[in-house]
Short mmCIF file of N, CA and C in Angstrom, two decimals:
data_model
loop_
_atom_site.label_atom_id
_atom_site.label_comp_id
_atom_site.label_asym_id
_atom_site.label_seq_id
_atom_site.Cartn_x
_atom_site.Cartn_y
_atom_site.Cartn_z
N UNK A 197 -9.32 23.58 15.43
CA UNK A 197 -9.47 25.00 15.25
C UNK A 197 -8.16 25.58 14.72
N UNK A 198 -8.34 26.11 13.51
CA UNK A 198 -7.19 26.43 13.16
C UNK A 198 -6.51 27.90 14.40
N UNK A 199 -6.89 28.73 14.81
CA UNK A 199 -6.17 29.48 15.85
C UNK A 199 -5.19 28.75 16.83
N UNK A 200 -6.33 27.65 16.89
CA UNK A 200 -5.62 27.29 18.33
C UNK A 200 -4.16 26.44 17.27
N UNK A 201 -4.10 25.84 16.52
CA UNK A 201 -2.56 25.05 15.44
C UNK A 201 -1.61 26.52 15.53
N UNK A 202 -2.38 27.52 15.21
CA UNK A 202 -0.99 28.77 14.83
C UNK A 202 -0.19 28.85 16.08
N UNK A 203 -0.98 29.11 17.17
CA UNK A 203 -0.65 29.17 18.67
C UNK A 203 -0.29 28.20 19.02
N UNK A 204 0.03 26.58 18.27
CA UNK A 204 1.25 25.74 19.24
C UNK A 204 0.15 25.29 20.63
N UNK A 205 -1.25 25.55 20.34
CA UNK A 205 -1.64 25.05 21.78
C UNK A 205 -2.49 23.82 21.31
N UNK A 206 -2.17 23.63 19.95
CA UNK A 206 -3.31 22.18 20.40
C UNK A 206 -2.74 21.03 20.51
N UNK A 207 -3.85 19.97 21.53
CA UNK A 207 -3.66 19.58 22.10
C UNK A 207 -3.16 18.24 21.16
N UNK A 208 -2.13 17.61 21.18
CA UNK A 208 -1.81 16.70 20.38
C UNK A 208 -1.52 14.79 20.93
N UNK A 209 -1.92 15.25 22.25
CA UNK A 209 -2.23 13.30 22.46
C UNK A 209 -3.12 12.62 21.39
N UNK A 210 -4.41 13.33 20.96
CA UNK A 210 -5.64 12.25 20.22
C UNK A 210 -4.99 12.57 18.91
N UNK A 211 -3.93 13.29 18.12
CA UNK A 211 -3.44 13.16 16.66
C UNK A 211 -2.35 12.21 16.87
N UNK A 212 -1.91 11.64 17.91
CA UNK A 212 -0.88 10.66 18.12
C UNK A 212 -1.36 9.56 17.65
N UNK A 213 -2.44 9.36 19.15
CA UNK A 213 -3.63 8.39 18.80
C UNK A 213 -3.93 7.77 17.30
N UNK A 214 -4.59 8.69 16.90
CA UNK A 214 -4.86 9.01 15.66
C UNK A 214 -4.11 8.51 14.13
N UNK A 215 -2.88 8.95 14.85
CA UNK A 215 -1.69 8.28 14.10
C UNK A 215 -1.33 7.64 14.00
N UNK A 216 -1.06 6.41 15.33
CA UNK A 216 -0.78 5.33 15.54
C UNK A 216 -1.82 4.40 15.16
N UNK A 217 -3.41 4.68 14.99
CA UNK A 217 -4.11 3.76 14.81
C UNK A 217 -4.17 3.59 13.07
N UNK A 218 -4.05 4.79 12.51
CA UNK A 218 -3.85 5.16 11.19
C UNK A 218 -2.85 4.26 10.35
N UNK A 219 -1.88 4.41 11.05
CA UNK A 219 -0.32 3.62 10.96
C UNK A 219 -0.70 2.08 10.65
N UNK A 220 -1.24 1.62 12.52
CA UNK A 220 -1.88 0.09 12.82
C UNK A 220 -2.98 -0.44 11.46
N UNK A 221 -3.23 0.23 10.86
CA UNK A 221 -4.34 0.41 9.53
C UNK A 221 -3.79 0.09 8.43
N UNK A 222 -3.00 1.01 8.69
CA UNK A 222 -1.96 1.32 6.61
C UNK A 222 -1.40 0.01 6.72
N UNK A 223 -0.89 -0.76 7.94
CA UNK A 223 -0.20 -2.01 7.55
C UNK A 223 -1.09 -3.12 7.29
N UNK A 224 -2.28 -2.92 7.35
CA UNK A 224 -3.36 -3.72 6.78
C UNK A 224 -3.42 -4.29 5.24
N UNK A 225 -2.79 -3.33 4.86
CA UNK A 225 -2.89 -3.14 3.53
C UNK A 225 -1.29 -4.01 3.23
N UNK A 226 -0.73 -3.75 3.73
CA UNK A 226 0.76 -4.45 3.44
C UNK A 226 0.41 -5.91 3.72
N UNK A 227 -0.72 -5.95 4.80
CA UNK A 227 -0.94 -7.82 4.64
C UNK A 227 -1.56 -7.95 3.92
N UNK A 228 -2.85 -6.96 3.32
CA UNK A 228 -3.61 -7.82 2.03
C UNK A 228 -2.89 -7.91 1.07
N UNK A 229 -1.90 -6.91 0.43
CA UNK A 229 -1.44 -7.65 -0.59
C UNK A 229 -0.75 -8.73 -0.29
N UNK A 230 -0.28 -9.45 0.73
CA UNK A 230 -0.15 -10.73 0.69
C UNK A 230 -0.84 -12.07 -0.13
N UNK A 231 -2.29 -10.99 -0.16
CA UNK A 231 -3.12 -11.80 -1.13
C UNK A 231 -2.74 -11.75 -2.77
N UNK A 232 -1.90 -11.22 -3.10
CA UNK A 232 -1.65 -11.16 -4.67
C UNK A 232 -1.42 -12.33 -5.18
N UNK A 233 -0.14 -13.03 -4.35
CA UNK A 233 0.03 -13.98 -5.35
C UNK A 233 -1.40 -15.36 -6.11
N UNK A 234 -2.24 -15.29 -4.81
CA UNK A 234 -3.28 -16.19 -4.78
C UNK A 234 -4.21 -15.54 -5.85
N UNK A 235 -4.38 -14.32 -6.09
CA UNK A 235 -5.40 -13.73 -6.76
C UNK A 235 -4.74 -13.85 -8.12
N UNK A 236 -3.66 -13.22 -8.26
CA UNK A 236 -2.89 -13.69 -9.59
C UNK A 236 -3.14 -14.85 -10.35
N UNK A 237 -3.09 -15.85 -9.23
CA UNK A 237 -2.78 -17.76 -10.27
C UNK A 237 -4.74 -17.48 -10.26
N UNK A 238 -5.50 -17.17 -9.41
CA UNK A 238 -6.78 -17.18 -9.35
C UNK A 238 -7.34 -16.47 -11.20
N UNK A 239 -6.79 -15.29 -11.03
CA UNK A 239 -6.99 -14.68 -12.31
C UNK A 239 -6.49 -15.00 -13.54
N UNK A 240 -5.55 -15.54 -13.03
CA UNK A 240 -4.60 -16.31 -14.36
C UNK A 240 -5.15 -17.44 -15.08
N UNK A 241 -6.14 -18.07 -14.33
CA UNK A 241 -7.20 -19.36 -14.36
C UNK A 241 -8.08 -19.22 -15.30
N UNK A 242 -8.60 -17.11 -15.29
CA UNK A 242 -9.55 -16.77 -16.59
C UNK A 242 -8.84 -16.01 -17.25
N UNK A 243 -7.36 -16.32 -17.75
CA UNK A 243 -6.67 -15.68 -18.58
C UNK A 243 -6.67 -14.62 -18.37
N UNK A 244 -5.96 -13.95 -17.22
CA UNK A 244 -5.43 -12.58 -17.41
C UNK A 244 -4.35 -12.65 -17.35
N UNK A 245 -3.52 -11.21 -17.55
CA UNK A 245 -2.47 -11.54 -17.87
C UNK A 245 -1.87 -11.84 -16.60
N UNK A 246 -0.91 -12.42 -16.14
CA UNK A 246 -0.09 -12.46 -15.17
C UNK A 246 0.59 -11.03 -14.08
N UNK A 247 1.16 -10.14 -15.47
CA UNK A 247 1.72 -9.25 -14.94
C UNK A 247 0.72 -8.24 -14.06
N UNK A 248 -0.76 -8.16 -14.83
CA UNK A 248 -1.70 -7.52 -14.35
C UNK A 248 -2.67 -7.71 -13.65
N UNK A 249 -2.29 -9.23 -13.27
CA UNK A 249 -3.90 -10.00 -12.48
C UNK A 249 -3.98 -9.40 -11.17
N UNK A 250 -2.09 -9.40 -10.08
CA UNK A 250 -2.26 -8.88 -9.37
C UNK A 250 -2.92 -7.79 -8.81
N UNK A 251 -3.59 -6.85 -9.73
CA UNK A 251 -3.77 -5.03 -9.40
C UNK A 251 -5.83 -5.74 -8.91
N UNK A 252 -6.19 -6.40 -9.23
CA UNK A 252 -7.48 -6.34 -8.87
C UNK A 252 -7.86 -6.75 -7.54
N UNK A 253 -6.50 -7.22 -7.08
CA UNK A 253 -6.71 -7.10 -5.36
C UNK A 253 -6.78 -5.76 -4.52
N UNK A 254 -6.51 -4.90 -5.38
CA UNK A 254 -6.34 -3.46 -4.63
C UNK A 254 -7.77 -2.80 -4.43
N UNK A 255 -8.77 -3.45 -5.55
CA UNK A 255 -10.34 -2.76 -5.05
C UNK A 255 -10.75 -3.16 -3.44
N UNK A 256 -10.35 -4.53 -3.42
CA UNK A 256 -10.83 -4.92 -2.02
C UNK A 256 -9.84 -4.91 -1.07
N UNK A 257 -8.49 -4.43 -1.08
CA UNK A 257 -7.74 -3.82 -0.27
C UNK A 257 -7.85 -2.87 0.21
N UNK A 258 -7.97 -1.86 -0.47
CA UNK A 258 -8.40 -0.33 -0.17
C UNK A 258 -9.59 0.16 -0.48
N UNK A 259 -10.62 -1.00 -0.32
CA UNK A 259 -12.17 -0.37 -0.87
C UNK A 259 -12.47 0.34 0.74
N UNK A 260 -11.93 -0.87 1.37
CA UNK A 260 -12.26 -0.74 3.02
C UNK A 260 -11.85 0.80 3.80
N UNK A 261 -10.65 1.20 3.45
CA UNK A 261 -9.97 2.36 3.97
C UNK A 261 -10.39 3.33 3.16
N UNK A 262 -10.74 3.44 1.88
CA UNK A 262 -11.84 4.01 1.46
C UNK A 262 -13.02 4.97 2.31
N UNK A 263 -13.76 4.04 2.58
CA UNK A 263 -14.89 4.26 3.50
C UNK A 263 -14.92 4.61 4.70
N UNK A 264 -13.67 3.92 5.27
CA UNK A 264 -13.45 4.49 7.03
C UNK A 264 -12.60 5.84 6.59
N UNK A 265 -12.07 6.01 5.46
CA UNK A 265 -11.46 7.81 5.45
C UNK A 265 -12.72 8.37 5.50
N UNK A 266 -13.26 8.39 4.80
CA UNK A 266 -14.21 9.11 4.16
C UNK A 266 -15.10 9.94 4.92
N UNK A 267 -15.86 8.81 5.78
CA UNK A 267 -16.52 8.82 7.36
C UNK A 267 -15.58 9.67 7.99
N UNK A 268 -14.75 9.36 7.95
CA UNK A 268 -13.76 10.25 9.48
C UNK A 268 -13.76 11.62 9.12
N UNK A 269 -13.30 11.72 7.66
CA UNK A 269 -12.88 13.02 7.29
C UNK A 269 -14.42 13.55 6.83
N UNK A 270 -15.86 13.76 6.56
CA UNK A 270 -16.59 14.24 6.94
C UNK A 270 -17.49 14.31 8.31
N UNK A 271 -16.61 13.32 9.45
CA UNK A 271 -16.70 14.13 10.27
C UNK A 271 -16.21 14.97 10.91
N UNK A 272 -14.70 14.82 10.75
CA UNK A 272 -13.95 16.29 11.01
C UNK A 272 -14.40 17.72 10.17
N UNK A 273 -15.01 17.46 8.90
CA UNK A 273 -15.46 18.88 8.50
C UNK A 273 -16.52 19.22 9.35
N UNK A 274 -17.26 18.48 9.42
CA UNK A 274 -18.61 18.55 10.43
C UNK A 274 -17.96 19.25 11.56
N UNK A 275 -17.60 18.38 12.42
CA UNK A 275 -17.10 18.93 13.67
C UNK A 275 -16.42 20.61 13.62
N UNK A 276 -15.15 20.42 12.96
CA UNK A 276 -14.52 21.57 12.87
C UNK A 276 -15.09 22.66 11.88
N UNK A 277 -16.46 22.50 11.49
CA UNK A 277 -17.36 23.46 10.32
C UNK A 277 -16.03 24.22 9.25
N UNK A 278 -15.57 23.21 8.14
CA UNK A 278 -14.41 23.51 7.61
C UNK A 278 -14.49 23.32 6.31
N UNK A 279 -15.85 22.67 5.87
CA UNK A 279 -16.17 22.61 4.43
C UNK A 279 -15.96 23.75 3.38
N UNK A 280 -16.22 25.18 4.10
CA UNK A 280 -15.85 26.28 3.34
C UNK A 280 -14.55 26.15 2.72
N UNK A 281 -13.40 25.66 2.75
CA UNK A 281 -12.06 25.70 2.31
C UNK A 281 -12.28 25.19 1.32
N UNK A 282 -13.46 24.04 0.52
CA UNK A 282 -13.42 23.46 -0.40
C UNK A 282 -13.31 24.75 -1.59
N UNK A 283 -13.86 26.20 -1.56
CA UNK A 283 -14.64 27.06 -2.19
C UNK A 283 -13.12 27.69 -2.86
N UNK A 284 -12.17 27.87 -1.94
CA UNK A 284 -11.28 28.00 -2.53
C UNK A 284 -9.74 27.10 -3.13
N UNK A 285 -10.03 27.84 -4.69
CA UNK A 285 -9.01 27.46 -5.74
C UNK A 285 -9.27 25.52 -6.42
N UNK A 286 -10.82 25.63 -5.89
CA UNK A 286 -11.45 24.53 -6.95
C UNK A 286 -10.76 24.33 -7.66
N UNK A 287 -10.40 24.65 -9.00
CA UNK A 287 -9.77 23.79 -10.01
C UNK A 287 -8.35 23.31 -9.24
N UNK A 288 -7.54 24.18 -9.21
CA UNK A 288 -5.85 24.03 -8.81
C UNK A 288 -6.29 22.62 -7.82
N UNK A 289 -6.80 22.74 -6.84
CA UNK A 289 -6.76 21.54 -5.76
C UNK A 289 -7.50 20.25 -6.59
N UNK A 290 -8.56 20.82 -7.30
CA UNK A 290 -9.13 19.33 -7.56
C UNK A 290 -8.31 18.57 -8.85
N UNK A 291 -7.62 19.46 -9.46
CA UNK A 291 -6.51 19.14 -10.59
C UNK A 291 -5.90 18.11 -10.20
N UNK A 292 -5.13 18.77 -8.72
CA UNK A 292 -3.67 18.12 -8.32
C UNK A 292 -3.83 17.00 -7.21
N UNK A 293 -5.41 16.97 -6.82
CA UNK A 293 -5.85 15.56 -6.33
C UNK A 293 -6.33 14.45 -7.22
N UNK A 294 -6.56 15.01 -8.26
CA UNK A 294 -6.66 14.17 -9.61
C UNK A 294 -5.05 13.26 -10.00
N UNK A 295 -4.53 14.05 -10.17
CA UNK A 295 -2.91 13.88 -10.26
C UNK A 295 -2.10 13.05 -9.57
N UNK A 296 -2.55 13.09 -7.93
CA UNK A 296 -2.02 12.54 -7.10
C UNK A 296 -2.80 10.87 -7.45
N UNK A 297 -4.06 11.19 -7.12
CA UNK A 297 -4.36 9.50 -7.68
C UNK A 297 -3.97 8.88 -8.60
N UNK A 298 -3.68 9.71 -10.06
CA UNK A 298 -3.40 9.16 -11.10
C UNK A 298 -2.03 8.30 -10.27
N UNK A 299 -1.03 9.02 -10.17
CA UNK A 299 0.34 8.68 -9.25
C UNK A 299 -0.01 7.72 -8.35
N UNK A 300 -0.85 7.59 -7.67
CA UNK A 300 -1.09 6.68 -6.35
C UNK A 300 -0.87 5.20 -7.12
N UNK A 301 -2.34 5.38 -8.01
CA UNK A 301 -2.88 3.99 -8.28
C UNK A 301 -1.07 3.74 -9.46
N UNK A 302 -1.32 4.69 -10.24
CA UNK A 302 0.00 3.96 -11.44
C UNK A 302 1.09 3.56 -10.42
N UNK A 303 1.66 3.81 -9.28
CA UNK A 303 2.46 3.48 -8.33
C UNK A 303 2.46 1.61 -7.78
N UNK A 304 0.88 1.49 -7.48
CA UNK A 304 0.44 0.56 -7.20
C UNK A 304 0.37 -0.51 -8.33
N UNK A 305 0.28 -0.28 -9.29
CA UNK A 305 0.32 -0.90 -10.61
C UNK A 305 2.14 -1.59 -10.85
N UNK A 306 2.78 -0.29 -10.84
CA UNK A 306 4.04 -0.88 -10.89
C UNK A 306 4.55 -1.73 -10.09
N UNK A 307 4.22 -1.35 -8.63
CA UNK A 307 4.37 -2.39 -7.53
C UNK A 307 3.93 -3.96 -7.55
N UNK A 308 2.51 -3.93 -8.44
CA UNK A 308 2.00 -5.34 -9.01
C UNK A 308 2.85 -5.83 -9.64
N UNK A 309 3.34 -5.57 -10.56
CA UNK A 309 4.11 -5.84 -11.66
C UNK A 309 5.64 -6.31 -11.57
N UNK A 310 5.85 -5.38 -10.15
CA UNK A 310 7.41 -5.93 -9.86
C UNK A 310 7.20 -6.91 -8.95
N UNK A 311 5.92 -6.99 -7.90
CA UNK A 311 5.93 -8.23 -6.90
C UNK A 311 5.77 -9.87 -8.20
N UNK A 312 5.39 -9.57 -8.97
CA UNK A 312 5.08 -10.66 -10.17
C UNK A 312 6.91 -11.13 -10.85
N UNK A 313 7.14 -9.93 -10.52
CA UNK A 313 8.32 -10.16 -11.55
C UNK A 313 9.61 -10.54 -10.49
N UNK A 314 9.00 -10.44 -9.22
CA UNK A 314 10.77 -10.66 -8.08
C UNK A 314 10.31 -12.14 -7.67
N UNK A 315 9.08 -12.55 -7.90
CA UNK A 315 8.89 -14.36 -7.68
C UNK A 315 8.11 -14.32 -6.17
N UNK A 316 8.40 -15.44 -5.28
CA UNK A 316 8.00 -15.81 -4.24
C UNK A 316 8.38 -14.77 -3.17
N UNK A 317 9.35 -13.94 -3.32
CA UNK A 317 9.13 -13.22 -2.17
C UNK A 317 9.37 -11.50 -2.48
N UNK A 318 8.08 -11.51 -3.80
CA UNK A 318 7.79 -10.13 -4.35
C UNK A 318 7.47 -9.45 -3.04
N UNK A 319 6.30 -9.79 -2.40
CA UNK A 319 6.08 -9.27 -1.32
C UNK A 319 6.32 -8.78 -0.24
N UNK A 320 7.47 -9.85 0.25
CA UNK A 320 7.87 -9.50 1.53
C UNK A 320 9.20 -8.27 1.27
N UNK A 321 9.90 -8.48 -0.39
CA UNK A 321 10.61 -7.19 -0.20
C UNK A 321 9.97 -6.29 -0.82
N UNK A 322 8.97 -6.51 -1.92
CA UNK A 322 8.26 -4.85 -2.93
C UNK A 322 7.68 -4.16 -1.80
N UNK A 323 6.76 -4.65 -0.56
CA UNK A 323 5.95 -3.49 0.23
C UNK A 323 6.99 -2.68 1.03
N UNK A 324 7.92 -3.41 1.40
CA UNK A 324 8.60 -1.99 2.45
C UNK A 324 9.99 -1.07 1.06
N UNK A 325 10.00 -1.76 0.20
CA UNK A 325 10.56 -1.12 -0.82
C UNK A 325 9.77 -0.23 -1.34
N UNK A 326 8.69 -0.15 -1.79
CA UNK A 326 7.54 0.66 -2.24
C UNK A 326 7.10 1.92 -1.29
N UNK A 327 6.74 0.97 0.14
CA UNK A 327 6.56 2.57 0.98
C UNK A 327 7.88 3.01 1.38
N UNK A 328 9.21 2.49 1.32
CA UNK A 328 10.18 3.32 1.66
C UNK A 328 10.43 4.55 0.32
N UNK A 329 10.25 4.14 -0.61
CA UNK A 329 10.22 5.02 -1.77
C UNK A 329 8.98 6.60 -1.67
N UNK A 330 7.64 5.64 -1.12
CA UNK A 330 6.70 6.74 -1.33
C UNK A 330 7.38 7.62 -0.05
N UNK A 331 7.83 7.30 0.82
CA UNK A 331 8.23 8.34 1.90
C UNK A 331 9.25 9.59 1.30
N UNK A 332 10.67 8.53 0.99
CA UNK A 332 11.35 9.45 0.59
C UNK A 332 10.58 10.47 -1.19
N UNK A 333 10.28 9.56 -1.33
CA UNK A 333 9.66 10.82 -2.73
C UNK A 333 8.24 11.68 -1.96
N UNK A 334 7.89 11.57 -1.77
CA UNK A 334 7.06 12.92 -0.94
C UNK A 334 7.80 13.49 -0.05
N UNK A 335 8.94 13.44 0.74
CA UNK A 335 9.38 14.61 1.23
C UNK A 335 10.45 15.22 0.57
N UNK A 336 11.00 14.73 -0.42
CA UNK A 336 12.12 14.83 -1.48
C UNK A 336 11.13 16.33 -2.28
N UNK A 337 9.79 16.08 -2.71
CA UNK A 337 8.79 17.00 -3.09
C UNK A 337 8.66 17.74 -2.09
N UNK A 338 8.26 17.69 -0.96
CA UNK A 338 8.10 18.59 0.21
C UNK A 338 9.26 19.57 0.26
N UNK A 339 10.56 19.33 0.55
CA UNK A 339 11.27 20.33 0.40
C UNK A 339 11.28 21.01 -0.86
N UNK A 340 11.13 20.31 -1.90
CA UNK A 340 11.59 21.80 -2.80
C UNK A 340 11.06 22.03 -2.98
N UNK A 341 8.99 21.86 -2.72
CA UNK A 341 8.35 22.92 -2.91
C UNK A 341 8.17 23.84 -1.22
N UNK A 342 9.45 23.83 -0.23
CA UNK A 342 9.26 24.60 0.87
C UNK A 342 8.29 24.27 1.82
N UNK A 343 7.73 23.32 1.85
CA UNK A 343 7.07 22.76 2.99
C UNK A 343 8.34 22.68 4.10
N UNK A 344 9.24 22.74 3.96
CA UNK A 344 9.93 22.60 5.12
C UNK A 344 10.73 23.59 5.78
N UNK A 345 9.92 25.18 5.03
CA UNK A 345 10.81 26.12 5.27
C UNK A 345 10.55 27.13 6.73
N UNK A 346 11.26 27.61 7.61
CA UNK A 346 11.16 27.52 8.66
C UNK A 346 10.89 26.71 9.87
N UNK A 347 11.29 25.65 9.21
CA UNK A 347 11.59 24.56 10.04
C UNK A 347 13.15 24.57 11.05
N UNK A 348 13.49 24.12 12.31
CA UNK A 348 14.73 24.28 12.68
C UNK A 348 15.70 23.26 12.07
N UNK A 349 16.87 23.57 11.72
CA UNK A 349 17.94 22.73 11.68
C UNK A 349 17.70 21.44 11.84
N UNK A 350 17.28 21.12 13.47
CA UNK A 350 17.14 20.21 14.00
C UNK A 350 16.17 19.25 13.47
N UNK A 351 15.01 19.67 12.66
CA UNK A 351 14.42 19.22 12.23
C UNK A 351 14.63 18.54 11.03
N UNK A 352 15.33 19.58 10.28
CA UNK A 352 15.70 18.92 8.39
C UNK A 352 16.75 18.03 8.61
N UNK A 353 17.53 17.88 9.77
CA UNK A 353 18.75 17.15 9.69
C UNK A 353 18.30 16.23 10.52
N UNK A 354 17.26 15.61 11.38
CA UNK A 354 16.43 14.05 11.61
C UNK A 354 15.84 14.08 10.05
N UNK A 355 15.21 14.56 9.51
CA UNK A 355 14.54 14.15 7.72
C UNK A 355 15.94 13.61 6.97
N UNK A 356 16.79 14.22 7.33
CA UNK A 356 17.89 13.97 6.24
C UNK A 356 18.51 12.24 6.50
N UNK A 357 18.71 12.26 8.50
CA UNK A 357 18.98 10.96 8.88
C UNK A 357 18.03 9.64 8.39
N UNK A 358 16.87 10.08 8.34
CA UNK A 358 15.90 9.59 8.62
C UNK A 358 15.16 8.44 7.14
N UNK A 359 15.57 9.71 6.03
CA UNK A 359 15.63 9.44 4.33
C UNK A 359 16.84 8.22 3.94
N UNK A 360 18.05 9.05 4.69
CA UNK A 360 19.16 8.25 4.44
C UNK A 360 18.91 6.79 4.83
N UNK A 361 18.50 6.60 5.86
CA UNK A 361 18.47 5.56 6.87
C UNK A 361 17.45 4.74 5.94
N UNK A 362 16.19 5.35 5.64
CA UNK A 362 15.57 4.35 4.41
C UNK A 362 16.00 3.86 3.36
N UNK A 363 17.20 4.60 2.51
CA UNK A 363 17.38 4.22 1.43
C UNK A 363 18.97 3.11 2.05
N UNK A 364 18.77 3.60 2.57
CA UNK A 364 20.50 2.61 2.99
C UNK A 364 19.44 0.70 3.59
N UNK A 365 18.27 1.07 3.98
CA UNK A 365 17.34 -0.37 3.96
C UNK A 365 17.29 -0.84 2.65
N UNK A 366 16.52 0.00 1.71
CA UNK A 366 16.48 -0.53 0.78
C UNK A 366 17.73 -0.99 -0.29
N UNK A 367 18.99 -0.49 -0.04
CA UNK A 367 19.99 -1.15 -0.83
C UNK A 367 20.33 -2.50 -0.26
N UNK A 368 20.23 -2.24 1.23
CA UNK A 368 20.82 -3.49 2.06
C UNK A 368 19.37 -5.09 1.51
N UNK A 369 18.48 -4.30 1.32
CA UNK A 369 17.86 -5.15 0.54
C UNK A 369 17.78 -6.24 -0.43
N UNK A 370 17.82 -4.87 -1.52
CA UNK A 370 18.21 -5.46 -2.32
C UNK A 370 19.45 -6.12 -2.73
N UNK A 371 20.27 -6.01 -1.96
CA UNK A 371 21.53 -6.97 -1.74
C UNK A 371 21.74 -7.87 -1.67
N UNK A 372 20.42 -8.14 -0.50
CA UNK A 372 20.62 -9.31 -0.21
C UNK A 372 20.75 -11.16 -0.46
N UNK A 373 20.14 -10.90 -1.71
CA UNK A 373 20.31 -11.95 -2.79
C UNK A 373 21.68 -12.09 -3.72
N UNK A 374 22.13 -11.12 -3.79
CA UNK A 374 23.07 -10.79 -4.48
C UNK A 374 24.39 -11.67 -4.25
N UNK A 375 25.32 -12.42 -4.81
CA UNK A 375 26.58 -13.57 -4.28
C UNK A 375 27.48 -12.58 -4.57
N UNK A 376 28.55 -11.90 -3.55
CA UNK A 376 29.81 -11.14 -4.41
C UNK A 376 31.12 -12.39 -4.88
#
């Protein structure tokens, strides 16, 4: 109910829940692409290209989470009778959810392309390189379009630790191959 979000009274154990199982989910996906490299030499077998064989594991990676969103989130409209919001600013929203997929999937594409191109252990460093990126670039967007405005101090300065702390993984990362 949106009243009860303005008022700070809802109840937020089952969005924890919620979150954590969400979370326990999304890393599902970090093990199927484990399946790339196999699908790659698989596809490579009927001549595709190499760089691109990987991306056709992503229908049956995320066909699945697909369907369990989908379900969930018409039943939260159901439940919370919230479908009316669709009515407003149709184009602008359905534009910039257009947009966002375009971004999602071309994201995922590049990610194919570099797990192909870093060898045997594309994987184990492109996925937490990839979602450490999508984090910091969506809240990097979040602030300057003010999603974060009236927020306390306390808050933007854990985001700030928090960004830092990712990108300081991902250098230590990519380092790590590196001979000085």
């Amino acid at each position: 109910d949106i009243k009860k979000v303005a008022k700070n009274e809802y109840v937020w154990g089952g969005s924890v829940c919620e979150s954590i199982l969400l979370y326990d989910l999304h890393c599902l996906v970090g093990a199927g692409s484990l399946c790339l490299p196999t699908t790659r030499v698989s596809l490579c077998s009927y001549k595709a290209s190499g760089l691109n064989a990987a991306n056709a594991v992503w229908v049956l990676v995320v066909g699945g989470g697909f369907v369990s969103n989908t379900v969930y989130c018409v039943y939260l409209l159901c439940k919370n009778q919230t479908w009316g919001h669709f009515k407003e600013d149709v184009f602008r929203n359905g534009s910039l959810a257009a947009l966002m997929g375009v971004f999602w999937f071309g994201g995922n594409v590049v990610y194919g392309i570099g797990v192909d191109m870093i060898g045997s252990l594309g994987t184990v460093l492109g996925w937490p390189t990839f979602m450490s990126f999508m984090v910091i670039a969506a809240n990097v967007v979040a602030a300057v379009t003010g999603e974060w405005k009236g927020t306390s101090t306390k808050s933007k300065t854990l985001l700030a630790v928090g960004l830092f702390i990712l990108f300081i993984a991902v250098v230590v990362s990519a380092l790590g191959g590196v001979n000085f």
